Structure formats: structure tokens, C-alpha cells
mmCIF file of C-alpha atoms and ligand atoms in Angstrom:
data_model
loop_
_atom_site.group_PDB
_atom_site.id
_atom_site.type_symbol
_atom_site.label_atom_id
_atom_site.label_comp_id
_atom_site.label_asym_id
_atom_site.label_seq_id
_atom_site.Cartn_x
_atom_site.Cartn_y
_atom_site.Cartn_z
ATOM 1 C CA MET N 722 117.702 142.158 78.132
ATOM 2 C CA ARG N 723 118.465 145.687 76.828
ATOM 3 C CA ILE N 724 117.150 145.483 73.097
ATOM 4 C CA GLY N 725 117.913 147.703 70.598
ATOM 5 C CA VAL N 726 115.420 148.616 67.655
ATOM 6 C CA LEU N 727 116.279 150.401 64.254
ATOM 7 C CA THR N 728 113.983 151.422 62.126
ATOM 8 C CA GLY N 729 116.473 151.110 57.658
ATOM 9 C CA GLY N 730 115.680 152.365 54.235
ATOM 10 C CA GLY N 731 112.622 154.448 53.373
ATOM 11 C CA ASP N 732 110.368 155.023 56.198
ATOM 12 C CA CYS N 733 106.135 153.202 55.958
ATOM 13 C CA PRO N 734 103.374 153.576 57.119
ATOM 14 C CA GLY N 735 103.440 150.789 59.962
ATOM 15 C CA LEU N 736 106.965 151.333 61.470
ATOM 16 C CA ASN N 737 105.721 152.869 64.422
ATOM 17 C CA ALA N 738 103.045 150.224 65.138
ATOM 18 C CA VAL N 739 106.131 147.555 64.962
ATOM 19 C CA ILE N 740 107.870 149.472 67.664
ATOM 20 C CA ARG N 741 104.895 150.071 69.523
ATOM 21 C CA ALA N 742 104.175 146.194 69.927
ATOM 22 C CA VAL N 743 107.898 145.272 70.405
ATOM 23 C CA VAL N 744 108.093 147.397 73.402
ATOM 24 C CA ARG N 745 104.626 147.285 74.927
ATOM 25 C CA LYS N 746 105.165 143.376 74.787
ATOM 26 C CA GLY N 747 108.742 143.801 75.801
ATOM 27 C CA VAL N 748 109.000 145.255 78.933
ATOM 28 C CA GLY N 749 105.044 144.540 79.820
ATOM 29 C CA THR N 750 104.965 140.798 79.744
ATOM 30 C CA TYR N 751 109.554 139.804 79.241
ATOM 31 C CA GLY N 752 110.801 143.213 81.637
ATOM 32 C CA HIS N 753 113.336 143.638 78.575
ATOM 33 C CA GLU N 754 114.517 147.560 77.987
ATOM 34 C CA PHE N 755 115.284 149.293 75.455
ATOM 35 C CA VAL N 756 117.446 151.424 73.303
ATOM 36 C CA GLY N 757 115.847 153.264 70.310
ATOM 37 C CA PHE N 758 119.071 153.191 66.881
ATOM 38 C CA LYS N 759 118.109 156.517 65.644
ATOM 39 C CA ASP N 760 118.410 156.556 61.343
ATOM 40 C CA GLY N 761 118.938 153.085 60.506
ATOM 41 C CA TRP N 762 122.328 151.764 60.870
ATOM 42 C CA LYS N 763 123.773 154.806 61.720
ATOM 43 C CA GLY N 764 121.906 154.938 64.811
ATOM 44 C CA PRO N 765 124.446 151.734 65.582
ATOM 45 C CA LEU N 766 127.172 152.505 63.896
ATOM 46 C CA GLU N 767 127.524 156.288 65.237
ATOM 47 C CA GLY N 768 126.338 155.251 69.041
ATOM 48 C CA LEU N 769 122.872 157.603 67.264
ATOM 49 C CA THR N 770 119.954 156.623 70.231
ATOM 50 C CA LYS N 771 117.180 157.775 71.884
ATOM 51 C CA PRO N 772 115.279 156.907 75.581
ATOM 52 C CA LEU N 773 112.561 154.152 73.899
ATOM 53 C CA GLY N 774 110.382 152.768 77.005
ATOM 54 C CA VAL N 775 106.598 152.572 77.291
ATOM 55 C CA GLN N 776 106.898 156.476 77.700
ATOM 56 C CA GLU N 777 108.527 157.150 74.509
ATOM 57 C CA VAL N 778 105.891 154.417 72.055
ATOM 58 C CA ARG N 779 101.725 156.154 73.942
ATOM 59 C CA GLY N 780 100.421 157.362 70.882
ATOM 60 C CA ILE N 781 102.056 156.592 67.982
ATOM 61 C CA LEU N 782 100.310 153.453 66.347
ATOM 62 C CA PRO N 783 98.283 155.461 63.835
ATOM 63 C CA ARG N 784 101.215 157.381 63.030
ATOM 64 C CA GLY N 785 103.596 157.411 59.505
ATOM 65 C CA GLY N 786 107.058 157.727 59.700
ATOM 66 C CA THR N 787 108.916 156.097 62.105
ATOM 67 C CA ILE N 788 110.137 157.948 65.845
ATOM 68 C CA LEU N 789 113.358 156.007 64.413
ATOM 69 C CA GLY N 790 114.630 158.518 61.736
ATOM 70 C CA SER N 791 115.529 155.571 58.957
ATOM 71 C CA SER N 792 118.582 156.018 56.390
ATOM 72 C CA ARG N 793 120.573 154.162 53.581
ATOM 73 C CA THR N 794 123.159 153.553 55.716
ATOM 74 C CA ASN N 795 125.542 150.702 54.808
ATOM 75 C CA PRO N 796 127.914 149.626 57.627
ATOM 76 C CA PHE N 797 129.167 147.312 54.996
ATOM 77 C CA LYS N 798 130.328 150.136 52.136
ATOM 78 C CA ILE N 799 132.330 152.007 55.890
ATOM 79 C CA GLU N 800 135.361 151.632 56.667
ATOM 80 C CA GLY N 801 135.659 149.276 60.214
ATOM 81 C CA GLY N 802 132.568 149.092 60.064
ATOM 82 C CA VAL N 803 130.372 145.967 61.479
ATOM 83 C CA GLU N 804 133.913 146.728 64.295
ATOM 84 C CA ARG N 805 132.427 149.672 65.281
ATOM 85 C CA ILE N 806 129.101 147.962 65.730
ATOM 86 C CA LYS N 807 130.497 145.339 67.498
ATOM 87 C CA LYS N 808 131.776 147.479 70.366
ATOM 88 C CA ASN N 809 128.965 150.031 70.430
ATOM 89 C CA LEU N 810 126.746 147.356 71.396
ATOM 90 C CA ALA N 811 129.602 146.192 73.461
ATOM 91 C CA GLU N 812 130.265 148.456 76.151
ATOM 92 C CA MET N 813 125.817 150.081 75.451
ATOM 93 C CA GLY N 814 125.008 146.703 76.849
ATOM 94 C CA VAL N 815 122.673 145.874 74.438
ATOM 95 C CA ASP N 816 122.780 142.687 73.599
ATOM 96 C CA ALA N 817 120.007 142.041 70.739
ATOM 97 C CA LEU N 818 118.450 144.221 67.846
ATOM 98 C CA VAL N 819 115.537 143.926 66.041
ATOM 99 C CA ALA N 820 115.826 145.232 62.779
ATOM 100 C CA ILE N 821 112.601 146.788 61.023
ATOM 101 C CA GLY N 822 113.757 146.775 57.408
ATOM 102 C CA GLY N 823 113.308 146.052 53.849
ATOM 103 C CA GLU N 824 115.821 144.142 51.174
ATOM 104 C CA ASP N 825 119.518 146.527 52.473
ATOM 105 C CA THR N 826 118.894 147.346 56.429
ATOM 106 C CA LEU N 827 117.385 143.093 56.094
ATOM 107 C CA GLY N 828 120.559 142.009 54.352
ATOM 108 C CA VAL N 829 122.935 143.143 56.864
ATOM 109 C CA ALA N 830 120.837 142.165 59.507
ATOM 110 C CA THR N 831 121.774 139.015 57.736
ATOM 111 C CA LYS N 832 125.460 139.354 57.474
ATOM 112 C CA LEU N 833 125.118 140.413 61.106
ATOM 113 C CA ASP N 834 123.939 137.731 62.186
ATOM 114 C CA GLU N 835 126.571 135.830 61.025
ATOM 115 C CA LEU N 836 129.343 137.666 62.028
ATOM 116 C CA GLY N 837 127.803 136.695 65.525
ATOM 117 C CA VAL N 838 125.435 139.803 66.048
ATOM 118 C CA LYS N 839 122.864 138.742 68.248
ATOM 119 C CA VAL N 840 119.455 139.602 65.536
ATOM 120 C CA VAL N 841 116.125 139.939 65.093
ATOM 121 C CA GLY N 842 113.827 140.869 61.484
ATOM 122 C CA VAL N 843 111.086 142.273 60.541
ATOM 123 C CA PRO N 844 110.156 142.549 57.524
ATOM 124 C CA LYS N 845 108.067 146.000 55.762
ATOM 125 C CA THR N 846 108.381 148.029 52.057
ATOM 126 C CA ILE N 847 105.540 149.585 50.441
ATOM 127 C CA ASP N 848 107.405 147.386 47.374
ATOM 128 C CA ASN N 849 106.102 144.337 49.252
ATOM 129 C CA ASP N 850 109.337 142.451 47.261
ATOM 130 C CA LEU N 851 110.568 140.422 50.295
ATOM 131 C CA ASN N 852 110.685 136.812 50.126
ATOM 132 C CA ALA N 853 109.332 133.953 53.056
ATOM 133 C CA THR N 854 106.394 136.427 53.712
ATOM 134 C CA ASP N 855 103.829 136.877 51.797
ATOM 135 C CA TYR N 856 102.945 141.028 52.552
ATOM 136 C CA THR N 857 104.773 142.972 54.006
ATOM 137 C CA PHE N 858 103.231 146.116 56.140
ATOM 138 C CA GLY N 859 103.297 149.264 54.491
ATOM 139 C CA PHE N 860 102.063 147.681 51.192
ATOM 140 C CA ASP N 861 98.809 147.927 51.861
ATOM 141 C CA THR N 862 98.624 151.274 53.075
ATOM 142 C CA ALA N 863 100.462 152.319 49.075
ATOM 143 C CA VAL N 864 98.060 150.528 47.354
ATOM 144 C CA ASN N 865 94.886 152.170 49.062
ATOM 145 C CA ILE N 866 96.669 155.929 48.625
ATOM 146 C CA ALA N 867 97.746 155.153 44.948
ATOM 147 C CA MET N 868 94.024 153.321 44.541
ATOM 148 C CA GLU N 869 92.768 156.338 45.205
ATOM 149 C CA ALA N 870 94.133 158.591 42.930
ATOM 150 C CA ILE N 871 93.089 156.617 40.082
ATOM 151 C CA ASP N 872 89.735 156.959 41.308
ATOM 152 C CA ARG N 873 90.240 160.557 41.627
ATOM 153 C CA LEU N 874 92.156 160.299 37.855
ATOM 154 C CA HIS N 875 89.486 159.226 35.969
ATOM 155 C CA THR N 876 86.741 162.236 36.691
ATOM 156 C CA THR N 877 89.616 164.295 35.337
ATOM 157 C CA ALA N 878 90.264 162.444 32.800
ATOM 158 C CA GLU N 879 87.485 161.622 31.355
ATOM 159 C CA SER N 880 86.145 166.023 31.972
ATOM 160 C CA HIS N 881 89.535 166.579 29.037
ATOM 161 C CA HIS N 882 88.943 162.988 27.092
ATOM 162 C CA ARG N 883 92.514 162.300 28.027
ATOM 163 C CA THR N 884 95.170 159.519 28.668
ATOM 164 C CA VAL N 885 96.134 160.006 32.447
ATOM 165 C CA VAL N 886 99.877 157.927 32.868
ATOM 166 C CA VAL N 887 99.954 157.059 36.913
ATOM 167 C CA GLU N 888 103.623 156.625 37.480
ATOM 168 C CA VAL N 889 104.123 153.803 41.216
ATOM 169 C CA MET N 890 106.938 153.208 43.158
ATOM 170 C CA GLY N 891 107.598 149.332 43.325
ATOM 171 C CA ARG N 892 111.263 149.683 42.542
ATOM 172 C CA HIS N 893 112.334 146.826 40.275
ATOM 173 C CA ALA N 894 108.430 144.795 41.501
ATOM 174 C CA GLY N 895 105.909 145.293 40.280
ATOM 175 C CA TRP N 896 103.177 144.727 42.860
ATOM 176 C CA ILE N 897 102.161 148.197 43.800
ATOM 177 C CA ALA N 898 100.723 148.055 40.165
ATOM 178 C CA LEU N 899 99.372 145.989 39.737
ATOM 179 C CA HIS N 900 97.228 145.564 43.147
ATOM 180 C CA SER N 901 96.884 150.001 42.488
ATOM 181 C CA GLY N 902 96.010 149.412 38.633
ATOM 182 C CA LEU N 903 93.790 146.055 39.306
ATOM 183 C CA ALA N 904 91.548 148.284 42.508
ATOM 184 C CA GLY N 905 91.383 150.857 40.620
ATOM 185 C CA GLY N 906 90.202 149.867 37.216
ATOM 186 C CA ALA N 907 93.442 151.101 35.056
ATOM 187 C CA ASN N 908 92.746 150.949 30.625
ATOM 188 C CA VAL N 909 96.352 149.102 30.842
ATOM 189 C CA ILE N 910 99.191 147.735 33.370
ATOM 190 C CA LEU N 911 102.994 148.481 33.019
ATOM 191 C CA LEU N 912 105.108 146.370 35.039
ATOM 192 C CA PRO N 913 109.560 145.724 35.526
ATOM 193 C CA GLU N 914 108.732 141.993 34.934
ATOM 194 C CA ARG N 915 108.060 141.734 31.985
ATOM 195 C CA PRO N 916 109.143 144.312 28.937
ATOM 196 C CA PHE N 917 106.141 146.988 27.324
ATOM 197 C CA ASP N 918 105.340 146.375 23.704
ATOM 198 C CA LEU N 919 104.842 150.392 22.501
ATOM 199 C CA GLU N 920 102.138 149.727 19.844
ATOM 200 C CA LYS N 921 99.926 147.170 22.527
ATOM 201 C CA VAL N 922 99.765 150.332 24.890
ATOM 202 C CA VAL N 923 98.614 152.282 22.098
ATOM 203 C CA ASP N 924 96.242 149.899 20.930
ATOM 204 C CA HIS N 925 94.651 150.174 24.313
ATOM 205 C CA VAL N 926 93.931 153.222 24.675
ATOM 206 C CA GLU N 927 93.235 154.323 20.710
ATOM 207 C CA SER N 928 90.308 150.848 22.262
ATOM 208 C CA ARG N 929 89.362 153.054 25.299
ATOM 209 C CA PHE N 930 88.621 155.895 23.799
ATOM 210 C CA ARG N 931 86.929 154.414 20.820
ATOM 211 C CA THR N 932 83.874 153.278 23.770
ATOM 212 C CA ASN N 933 83.721 157.426 25.503
ATOM 213 C CA TYR N 934 86.177 156.540 27.861
ATOM 214 C CA SER N 935 89.700 157.582 28.869
ATOM 215 C CA PRO N 936 92.425 155.974 29.128
ATOM 216 C CA ILE N 937 94.448 155.227 32.690
ATOM 217 C CA ILE N 938 97.805 153.584 32.523
ATOM 218 C CA VAL N 939 99.134 152.195 35.644
ATOM 219 C CA VAL N 940 103.107 152.533 34.967
ATOM 220 C CA ALA N 941 105.868 150.745 37.628
ATOM 221 C CA GLU N 942 108.744 153.550 38.592
ATOM 222 C CA GLY N 943 111.270 150.330 36.874
ATOM 223 C CA ALA N 944 108.741 149.415 33.626
ATOM 224 C CA VAL N 945 110.854 148.769 30.709
ATOM 225 C CA PRO N 946 109.658 149.311 27.080
ATOM 226 C CA ALA N 947 110.577 146.434 25.605
ATOM 227 C CA GLU N 948 113.038 149.054 22.992
ATOM 228 C CA GLY N 949 114.425 150.421 25.007
ATOM 229 C CA ASP N 950 115.521 151.322 28.987
ATOM 230 C CA MET N 951 114.981 152.063 32.739
ATOM 231 C CA VAL N 952 114.073 155.227 33.166
ATOM 232 C CA THR N 953 116.422 156.594 36.526
ATOM 233 C CA LEU N 954 116.758 160.391 37.863
ATOM 234 C CA GLY N 955 120.713 160.814 37.608
ATOM 235 C CA GLY N 956 122.890 157.834 37.595
ATOM 236 C CA GLU N 957 123.783 158.050 41.055
ATOM 237 C CA LEU N 958 123.931 155.020 43.284
ATOM 238 C CA ASP N 959 123.097 154.650 47.642
ATOM 239 C CA ALA N 960 125.318 152.537 49.242
ATOM 240 C CA PHE N 961 123.003 148.993 48.355
ATOM 241 C CA GLY N 962 123.826 150.379 44.643
ATOM 242 C CA HIS N 963 120.342 151.166 43.877
ATOM 243 C CA VAL N 964 119.842 153.366 40.971
ATOM 244 C CA ARG N 965 116.684 156.537 41.318
ATOM 245 C CA LEU N 966 114.164 155.050 39.578
ATOM 246 C CA GLY N 967 111.386 157.401 37.724
ATOM 247 C CA GLY N 968 110.621 159.402 34.482
ATOM 248 C CA ILE N 969 109.517 156.479 32.518
ATOM 249 C CA GLY N 970 105.277 158.255 33.331
ATOM 250 C CA THR N 971 106.499 161.437 32.132
ATOM 251 C CA TRP N 972 108.267 159.837 29.302
ATOM 252 C CA LEU N 973 105.445 157.065 28.635
ATOM 253 C CA ALA N 974 102.667 159.894 28.759
ATOM 254 C CA GLY N 975 104.482 162.433 26.073
ATOM 255 C CA GLN N 976 104.845 159.168 23.642
ATOM 256 C CA ILE N 977 101.371 158.075 23.894
ATOM 257 C CA GLU N 978 100.686 162.195 23.077
ATOM 258 C CA LYS N 979 101.763 161.914 19.904
ATOM 259 C CA ARG N 980 101.502 158.204 18.743
ATOM 260 C CA THR N 981 97.614 159.650 19.318
ATOM 261 C CA GLY N 982 97.353 163.059 18.811
ATOM 262 C CA LYS N 983 95.420 163.385 22.032
ATOM 263 C CA GLU N 984 96.316 164.908 25.897
ATOM 264 C CA ALA N 985 98.362 163.012 28.327
ATOM 265 C CA ARG N 986 99.273 163.767 30.654
ATOM 266 C CA ALA N 987 101.417 162.240 33.233
ATOM 267 C CA VAL N 988 100.498 162.508 37.511
ATOM 268 C CA VAL N 989 103.844 160.909 39.651
ATOM 269 C CA LEU N 990 102.421 159.610 43.383
ATOM 270 C CA GLY N 991 105.808 159.475 44.711
ATOM 271 C CA HIS N 992 106.184 159.965 47.918
ATOM 272 C CA THR N 993 102.591 160.226 48.602
ATOM 273 C CA GLN N 994 102.940 156.050 48.849
ATOM 274 C CA ARG N 995 104.719 156.494 52.057
ATOM 275 C CA GLY N 996 103.499 159.319 53.683
ATOM 276 C CA GLY N 997 100.786 159.027 56.716
ATOM 277 C CA THR N 998 98.497 156.608 58.611
ATOM 278 C CA PRO N 999 98.690 153.247 57.724
ATOM 279 C CA THR N 1000 95.761 151.203 56.462
ATOM 280 C CA ALA N 1001 93.838 149.145 59.262
ATOM 281 C CA PHE N 1002 95.733 145.857 57.477
ATOM 282 C CA ASP N 1003 99.555 147.592 57.872
ATOM 283 C CA ARG N 1004 98.155 148.112 61.543
ATOM 284 C CA VAL N 1005 97.541 144.703 62.401
ATOM 285 C CA LEU N 1006 99.869 143.400 60.338
ATOM 286 C CA ALA N 1007 103.017 145.551 61.911
ATOM 287 C CA THR N 1008 101.214 144.481 66.126
ATOM 288 C CA ARG N 1009 101.434 141.017 64.836
ATOM 289 C CA PHE N 1010 104.914 141.397 63.755
ATOM 290 C CA GLY N 1011 105.535 143.008 66.567
ATOM 291 C CA LEU N 1012 104.296 140.742 68.752
ATOM 292 C CA HIS N 1013 106.232 138.003 67.140
ATOM 293 C CA ALA N 1014 109.949 139.903 66.955
ATOM 294 C CA ILE N 1015 109.594 139.996 70.659
ATOM 295 C CA ASP N 1016 109.020 136.419 71.331
ATOM 296 C CA ALA N 1017 111.704 135.279 69.031
ATOM 297 C CA VAL N 1018 114.534 137.421 70.689
ATOM 298 C CA HIS N 1019 112.658 136.248 74.257
ATOM 299 C CA GLU N 1020 113.782 132.605 72.941
ATOM 300 C CA GLY N 1021 116.935 133.639 71.490
ATOM 301 C CA ASP N 1022 116.041 132.447 68.113
ATOM 302 C CA TRP N 1023 118.451 134.755 66.518
ATOM 303 C CA GLY N 1024 118.952 135.448 62.365
ATOM 304 C CA LYS N 1025 115.167 134.848 61.615
ATOM 305 C CA MET N 1026 112.861 137.682 59.768
ATOM 306 C CA VAL N 1027 109.180 136.683 60.937
ATOM 307 C CA GLY N 1028 106.710 136.800 58.083
ATOM 308 C CA LEU N 1029 103.091 135.765 57.011
ATOM 309 C CA SER N 1030 102.121 132.247 55.582
ATOM 310 C CA GLY N 1031 98.740 133.093 55.034
ATOM 311 C CA THR N 1032 97.014 133.838 57.684
ATOM 312 C CA ASP N 1033 100.375 133.097 60.675
ATOM 313 C CA ILE N 1034 102.903 134.391 62.001
ATOM 314 C CA VAL N 1035 105.530 132.228 61.172
ATOM 315 C CA ARG N 1036 109.755 132.497 62.041
ATOM 316 C CA VAL N 1037 112.048 132.151 58.049
ATOM 317 C CA PRO N 1038 115.640 133.168 58.364
ATOM 318 C CA LEU N 1039 116.957 136.021 57.454
ATOM 319 C CA VAL N 1040 118.624 134.963 54.299
ATOM 320 C CA GLU N 1041 115.774 132.981 53.365
ATOM 321 C CA ALA N 1042 114.510 136.570 53.386
ATOM 322 C CA THR N 1043 116.386 138.317 51.501
ATOM 323 C CA ARG N 1044 118.155 135.630 48.862
ATOM 324 C CA GLU N 1045 115.868 137.069 45.671
ATOM 325 C CA LEU N 1046 113.334 140.074 45.076
ATOM 326 C CA LYS N 1047 109.890 138.136 44.750
ATOM 327 C CA THR N 1048 108.847 140.295 42.058
ATOM 328 C CA VAL N 1049 105.360 139.421 40.095
ATOM 329 C CA PRO N 1050 105.162 135.920 38.884
ATOM 330 C CA VAL N 1051 103.516 135.176 34.976
ATOM 331 C CA GLU N 1052 100.134 133.815 35.609
ATOM 332 C CA LYS N 1053 99.666 137.232 38.188
ATOM 333 C CA TYR N 1054 99.645 139.664 35.339
ATOM 334 C CA ALA N 1055 98.291 137.023 33.130
ATOM 335 C CA GLU N 1056 95.289 137.747 35.724
ATOM 336 C CA ALA N 1057 94.780 141.380 34.497
ATOM 337 C CA GLU N 1058 95.838 140.991 31.155
ATOM 338 C CA VAL N 1059 92.600 140.562 30.977
ATOM 339 C CA LEU N 1060 90.714 143.661 31.919
ATOM 340 C CA PHE N 1061 93.298 145.638 29.708
ATOM 341 C CA GLY N 1062 91.816 147.481 26.377
HETATM 342 O O1 F6P G 525 112.249 150.562 48.867
HETATM 343 C C1 F6P G 525 110.676 151.888 48.701
HETATM 344 C C2 F6P G 525 110.596 152.674 47.694
HETATM 345 O O2 F6P G 525 109.677 153.806 48.443
HETATM 346 C C3 F6P G 525 111.113 152.800 45.635
HETATM 347 O O3 F6P G 525 109.247 151.501 45.432
HETATM 348 C C4 F6P G 525 111.535 152.959 45.171
HETATM 349 O O4 F6P G 525 112.334 153.904 44.022
HETATM 350 C C5 F6P G 525 113.129 154.220 46.488
HETATM 351 O O5 F6P G 525 112.109 153.750 47.830
HETATM 352 C C6 F6P G 525 112.791 155.673 46.466
HETATM 353 O O6 F6P G 525 113.475 156.012 47.632
HETATM 354 P P1 F6P G 525 113.874 157.592 48.563
HETATM 355 O O7 F6P G 525 113.197 157.994 49.359
HETATM 356 O O8 F6P G 525 115.343 156.938 48.293
HETATM 357 O O9 F6P G 525 113.437 158.556 47.324
#
């Protein structure tokens, strides 16, 4: 078989580890051939390719980003997009696709599968918000980066008797905030799943100051005050209808400073959470996903995504993975709440 591989949406550490595993096992065990599609769905749409063989994947396991490039191109938003993809795949002799992505990229894969394109999905995203898998790769790395930042912020906050508000990514799911906040011993953790009461946050801050510690607040970029709106960076939507989030940390630091009379600073971790080398956990998960994805392709098990269930890699229908977002359940947040204040 000749198999196309693409990476779409926001990049994350571990993408290259998947590509390597798919190609190494695909060539070495099954004798398949590969073609790399550049920049997500833009690749098959515009016929943008690059060679992808064992030589091209040497040494990429620890490297962040993606050797294939990425984009948020949505072929369903482009006139004749699906027909162009089908035509390009046929002309290039590409029999099947491995699509590595999050809800948007795999949402496209789900619809293309229904339209007869042979595709297998691999779940990636630092947000960890995909259904039908316990974890996505990239998440563990992002949490560790945020945790290390929080550890560092504790010492500078204490030296200056300040509150530090740390804004982390995750879009409409609070997984990165919850895990990094727990690991970093945050004073309060605020998630998109639960609108927060500003007065309560201020109470937690005051109580932390009373014990001579400086409060560290971890806020997810999608968190919303109970009385107020989600803070966004401009109103423009991307091709999948997402608005750019960001700014809640700065808003919250301002409110805390005003209400406590003590200095507060906001630190936005932003894309540092997505860059650089993957953790061991993410390298192993991404590699296992890649090995199992190429098995699914070899067996012609189309329309499936590989996922993690406990410690096992399983196959699930793509449609199950993208039907709804996996957000933080109430009970998990309740566990963390015991430590606030
Ligand atoms: O989905 C991954 C993610 O990093 C989100 O956490 C964040 O909201 C978004 O992508 C940022 O996207 P961009 O790369 O377009 O700034």
C-alpha cells in the first residue's frame, strides 16, 4: 500500500514520534510505502507532499513540533475541497491516510471516512479533550512544562509577597490547569467547566497571605467568572469556528490587586506548553499509537482511531472520539478543591 501521513491542528510534542513509529513498522514489518502530506489537510487538498521513508524519520523521536508541518485548514469549508482531496489521492496513488490530530483534524477524518476515504486516526492534543482515549500525547509534556513554571513562580512570588496568576492553555477543557495546578500546589485552580466566584477566589488569596505564603492561582484560558464573559483575543474565528482564547489571567490579576490592595502579576505560559521535546510518557504513548495505527491500516480497519484504555491501546470508531469534548468531571474538580485556600 501507499499511505499518506498528515498532522493537523495545533502542534504538540510527540507528533514526530508517531510519524517515526508508523513509517518504521509500516516499511520494516509490512513493506508499505509512505508519502508525507504537508501542513495538515492543506497537503492532500493542494497536493503538497514530501518524501517520507525510514531515512526521513531517523533521529526525530525526541524532536518537538512536526516534520510535516501543520495548519488548521478545513476542506469542508472550501468549495469542492473533498473532491479535490479524493482526486489528488487517486492521482498520487495514495490508498489510505493516517491522520494525526485533535477534534478538528479527526472531525474531518470522520466525515471523509463516511465519504469513502480510507483513513485511520491518531489522537493528539495538549488539551487532552478527545473522547474515547484516556490520554492524548502532548498533554503530559504540557503539564510538566506548566508544573515547572509554577514551581519557579512560587519562589519569586514569595520574595515579593505577590499573587501570581498563571494562565494555561486547554481551550474549553480544564485538564492542563487541573493537573498542573495539583502538581504545582496551586492556591486555587479555575477551569472552564465551572464558572468561578471572584469573591471566593479573593478569600483564598487573603487566607494564603495570612499564613505568610504567596498565592499562586492557575487559571485555564477558557475559565469564566460567574458574573462575566469568557475573555478572548479578538473576535475572529478560525476555519473550525474557534475563537482565540487568552487574557483571563491578566483580568483576574487586576481584580485581585484591586480587591486585596496587594500586588498581583499574570504569567501567560502560552505556546511554551506546546514546544520542545516530549516527556518519556508522551514518547512511549505516541510510539505505541503509531505502531497500532499502522496495524489498523494494514488490516484495512478504516474509520478507526487508536486510543489508550488503561494501559492498553485500543481501536475505537472515529465518530466516537469526536462526538463531544472530554471535559473535567465534577468529582475530579471536587478532589482538588479540598486543597484550595
Ligand atoms: O488545541 C491546542 C491549543 O494549544 C489550545 O490549548 C489553544 O487554545 C490553541 O491551541 C491555540 O491555538 P493557536 O496555535 O492557533 O494559537
